[in-house]
Short mmCIF file of C-alpha atoms and ligand atoms in Angstrom, two decimals:
data_model
loop_
_atom_site.label_atom_id
_atom_site.label_comp_id
_atom_site.label_asym_id
_atom_site.label_seq_id
_atom_site.Cartn_x
_atom_site.Cartn_y
_atom_site.Cartn_z
CA MET M 1 13.10 -2.65 7.09
CA ALA M 2 14.73 -0.82 9.98
CA ARG M 3 15.66 -1.39 13.58
CA ILE M 4 13.79 1.04 15.62
CA LEU M 5 14.27 1.61 19.88
CA VAL M 6 10.42 3.10 21.32
CA VAL M 7 10.95 4.99 24.12
CA GLU M 8 7.99 6.03 26.19
CA ASP M 9 6.44 5.28 29.65
CA GLU M 10 3.05 5.24 28.27
CA VAL M 11 2.28 1.97 27.81
CA MET M 12 -0.53 2.24 25.53
CA ILE M 13 1.27 4.85 23.81
CA ASN M 14 4.71 2.51 23.21
CA GLU M 15 2.07 -0.66 22.26
CA LEU M 16 0.47 1.52 19.81
CA ILE M 17 3.85 2.59 18.36
CA VAL M 18 5.21 -0.77 17.87
CA GLU M 19 2.33 -2.49 16.75
CA ASN M 20 2.31 0.19 13.88
CA LEU M 21 5.82 0.34 13.20
CA LYS M 22 5.45 -3.35 12.61
CA LEU M 23 2.81 -3.31 10.60
CA VAL M 24 4.47 -1.12 7.92
CA GLY M 25 7.73 -3.79 8.40
CA HIS M 26 10.15 -2.50 11.19
CA LYS M 27 11.36 -4.25 13.79
CA CYS M 28 11.10 -2.56 17.31
CA ILE M 29 12.07 -2.54 20.74
CA SER M 30 10.24 -1.05 23.43
CA ALA M 31 11.69 0.76 26.26
CA PHE M 32 9.75 1.74 29.24
CA ASP M 33 12.46 4.23 31.26
CA GLY M 34 15.24 5.83 30.65
CA GLU M 35 17.80 3.21 32.33
CA LYS M 36 16.49 0.66 30.54
CA ALA M 37 16.71 3.12 27.17
CA LEU M 38 20.52 3.66 27.96
CA GLU M 39 21.01 -0.32 28.37
CA ILE M 40 19.07 -1.41 25.10
CA ILE M 41 21.46 1.76 23.29
CA ASN M 42 24.52 0.59 24.42
CA SER M 43 23.83 -3.14 23.36
CA ASN M 44 21.75 -3.03 20.14
CA LEU M 45 22.35 -1.73 16.57
CA LEU M 46 19.66 0.33 15.66
CA ASP M 47 18.63 2.46 12.99
CA LEU M 48 16.01 5.08 14.63
CA ILE M 49 14.93 6.23 18.36
CA ILE M 50 12.10 7.47 19.25
CA LEU M 51 12.49 9.20 22.73
CA ASP M 52 9.93 10.66 25.21
CA VAL M 53 11.04 13.15 27.04
CA MET M 54 9.53 12.54 30.43
CA LEU M 55 10.95 9.06 31.56
CA PRO M 56 11.13 7.83 34.58
CA LYS M 57 14.91 7.28 35.71
CA ARG M 58 16.84 9.38 33.22
CA SER M 59 14.94 11.72 30.96
CA GLY M 60 14.90 12.03 27.20
CA PHE M 61 16.95 14.89 27.55
CA ASP M 62 19.81 13.33 29.40
CA ILE M 63 19.78 9.88 27.59
CA ILE M 64 20.29 11.68 23.97
CA LYS M 65 23.49 13.18 25.40
CA GLU M 66 24.56 9.20 25.02
CA ILE M 67 23.49 8.87 21.89
CA SER M 68 25.85 9.13 18.50
CA ASN M 69 25.58 7.82 15.01
CA VAL M 70 21.59 6.98 15.21
CA PRO M 71 19.03 9.52 14.74
CA VAL M 72 16.52 10.73 17.02
CA ILE M 73 12.87 11.86 17.19
CA PHE M 74 11.64 13.47 20.44
CA LEU M 75 8.11 12.72 21.47
CA THR M 76 6.84 15.20 23.86
CA ALA M 77 3.81 16.46 25.61
CA LYS M 78 4.93 19.82 26.29
CA SER M 79 4.12 22.42 23.57
CA ASP M 80 6.61 25.02 25.03
CA LEU M 81 8.92 26.73 22.76
CA SER M 82 12.04 26.28 24.68
CA ASP M 83 11.57 22.28 25.15
CA ARG M 84 11.52 21.70 21.50
CA LEU M 85 14.73 24.11 20.83
CA LYS M 86 16.25 22.27 23.59
CA GLY M 87 15.75 18.86 21.93
CA LEU M 88 16.59 19.99 18.65
CA SER M 89 20.13 21.45 19.64
CA LEU M 90 20.67 18.41 21.72
CA GLY M 91 20.83 16.70 18.24
CA ALA M 92 17.06 15.08 17.63
CA ASP M 93 16.56 15.24 14.38
CA ASP M 94 12.66 15.80 14.46
CA TYR M 95 10.37 15.77 17.28
CA ILE M 96 6.63 15.82 17.49
CA LEU M 97 4.06 16.94 19.88
CA LYS M 98 1.78 14.23 21.79
CA PRO M 99 -1.36 13.69 20.74
CA PHE M 100 -0.15 12.99 17.44
CA GLU M 101 -1.91 10.54 14.25
CA MET M 102 0.15 7.64 13.33
CA PRO M 103 0.66 8.49 9.87
CA GLU M 104 2.48 11.56 11.12
CA LEU M 105 4.43 9.44 12.84
CA LEU M 106 5.19 6.96 10.42
CA ALA M 107 5.78 10.15 7.34
CA ARG M 108 8.60 11.31 9.99
CA VAL M 109 10.14 8.54 10.65
CA LYS M 110 10.28 7.71 6.68
CA VAL M 111 12.09 10.86 5.93
CA ILE M 112 15.04 10.51 8.61
CA LEU M 113 15.25 6.96 7.55
CA ARG M 114 15.46 7.97 3.91
CA ARG M 115 17.58 10.73 4.77
CA THR M 116 19.69 9.04 6.76
CA LYS M 117 19.73 5.89 4.08
CA ARG M 118 18.46 3.49 6.67
CA ASP M 119 15.40 2.51 5.00
CA GLU M 120 15.24 0.72 1.11
CA MET M 121 15.46 3.39 -1.22
CA PHE M 122 13.24 0.40 -3.74
CA PHE M 123 10.27 -1.13 -2.77
CA PRO M 124 8.49 -4.02 -4.59
CA ILE M 125 5.17 -4.92 -5.04
CA ASP M 126 4.34 -7.82 -7.10
CA ASP M 127 5.78 -7.22 -10.39
CA LYS M 128 6.21 -3.30 -9.90
CA LEU M 129 9.58 -1.68 -8.58
CA ILE M 130 9.21 1.94 -6.72
CA ASP M 131 11.95 3.85 -6.86
CA PHE M 132 11.66 6.25 -4.10
CA GLU M 133 14.93 7.95 -5.18
CA GLN M 134 13.88 8.98 -8.58
CA ARG M 135 10.45 8.83 -7.75
CA LYS M 136 9.55 6.59 -10.28
CA VAL M 137 7.59 3.18 -10.28
CA PHE M 138 8.43 0.04 -12.94
CA LYS M 139 6.85 -2.41 -14.22
CA ASP M 140 9.10 -5.23 -15.74
CA GLY M 141 11.34 -2.93 -15.90
CA VAL M 142 9.67 -0.34 -17.75
CA GLU M 143 8.63 3.22 -16.42
CA VAL M 144 4.52 3.51 -15.42
CA ASP M 145 3.66 7.47 -16.47
CA LEU M 146 2.34 8.59 -13.18
CA THR M 147 1.93 12.37 -12.07
CA PRO M 148 3.52 13.38 -8.90
CA LYS M 149 0.78 13.71 -6.91
CA GLU M 150 -0.47 10.00 -7.76
CA PHE M 151 3.03 9.12 -6.85
CA ASP M 152 3.09 11.16 -3.29
CA ILE M 153 -0.32 9.27 -2.95
CA LEU M 154 1.66 5.52 -3.94
CA ASP M 155 4.20 6.97 -1.16
CA ALA M 156 1.87 7.37 1.45
CA LEU M 157 0.11 4.59 1.44
CA VAL M 158 3.24 2.23 1.22
CA THR M 159 4.52 3.96 4.15
CA ASN M 160 1.53 3.38 6.23
CA ARG M 161 1.03 0.24 4.12
CA ASN M 162 -1.47 -2.75 6.03
CA ILE M 163 -2.84 0.32 7.81
CA ILE M 164 -6.31 2.43 6.86
CA LEU M 165 -5.72 5.99 6.01
CA THR M 166 -8.69 8.32 6.13
CA ARG M 167 -8.73 10.10 3.03
CA GLU M 168 -8.60 13.15 5.18
CA GLN M 169 -5.13 11.85 6.49
CA LEU M 170 -4.47 11.01 2.48
CA ILE M 171 -5.13 14.73 2.23
CA SER M 172 -3.10 16.15 4.91
CA LEU M 173 0.38 13.98 3.87
CA VAL M 174 0.56 14.75 0.38
CA TRP M 175 -1.21 18.30 0.21
CA SER M 176 0.52 20.27 2.56
CA PHE M 177 -1.95 23.22 2.42
CA ASP M 178 -5.70 22.67 3.45
CA TYR M 179 -6.94 21.45 0.30
CA GLU M 180 -10.18 23.80 -0.46
CA GLY M 181 -12.44 21.19 -3.10
CA ASP M 182 -14.28 18.20 -2.41
CA THR M 183 -11.66 15.68 -0.63
CA ASN M 184 -13.44 12.52 -0.45
CA ARG M 185 -13.85 13.07 -4.48
CA ILE M 186 -10.24 14.01 -5.50
CA ILE M 187 -9.16 11.22 -3.59
CA ASP M 188 -11.20 9.00 -4.84
CA VAL M 189 -10.17 9.92 -8.46
CA TYR M 190 -6.63 8.85 -7.72
CA ILE M 191 -6.93 5.72 -5.99
CA ARG M 192 -8.74 4.94 -9.43
CA GLN M 193 -5.92 6.07 -11.80
CA LEU M 194 -3.21 4.10 -9.49
CA LYS M 195 -5.33 1.08 -9.16
CA LYS M 196 -5.82 1.25 -13.33
CA LYS M 197 -2.22 2.35 -13.71
CA LEU M 198 -0.51 -0.20 -11.87
CA GLU M 199 -2.76 -3.01 -11.40
CA LEU M 200 -3.47 -2.41 -7.80
CA GLN M 201 -6.93 -3.33 -7.54
CA ASN M 202 -6.67 -6.70 -5.39
CA ARG M 203 -3.61 -4.39 -3.12
CA ILE M 204 -5.77 -1.09 -2.19
CA ARG M 205 -8.76 -2.04 -0.49
CA SER M 206 -11.37 0.20 0.35
CA ILE M 207 -12.94 0.43 3.60
CA TYR M 208 -16.26 1.83 3.18
CA GLY M 209 -17.12 4.59 5.19
CA VAL M 210 -13.40 4.94 6.30
CA GLY M 211 -10.27 5.47 3.48
CA TYR M 212 -8.22 2.85 1.69
CA ARG M 213 -5.57 0.36 2.85
CA LEU M 214 -2.62 -1.09 0.83
CA GLU M 215 -2.71 -4.89 1.80
CA LEU M 216 0.98 -6.27 1.29
CA1 CA I 301 6.31 10.53 29.52
#
């Protein structure tokens, strides 16, 4: 669980991000303009800031200059290269171009929280314990034999817990290239294996015609 500030003036986008971050277990604060954002930054302990560039009152580029020791992900509608480079040169840890899909945002949030050691490296599910650093799963203290791809899929499900992932989203999160084969089939095969090996039959729910959701 991390404390995340979401600075975005488009209310619907802000709410959608917050809703999804909360579903996967984070605590969130929203700000809808630059001044309010700075107020919150100066008076709260935060683990991560998701920061829109174009904001009322103070821009994201303005705000980041006053942030120290908290990782920042820029959110920008501009696909302009100079804007991205400016964001990174000002110290942003990552940036996301709008529009984006929620699993992409959650994946980047996870990467930064793990890199900065602000997220738990261990995650329990029933009698299993996932060790993200060693990329291993233990059941009653005994390691369960998972293939690297099985672990990646489990990781994606945990990162997006309580949220439905489509098979296409799972494919793009786990395979970094466009998978050429039958995507539905390959995901179904992996999910079946995971359920069996980790006894997650009651946790991984198949959503007919859509995909899968890890329910915790
Ligand atoms: Ca904006």
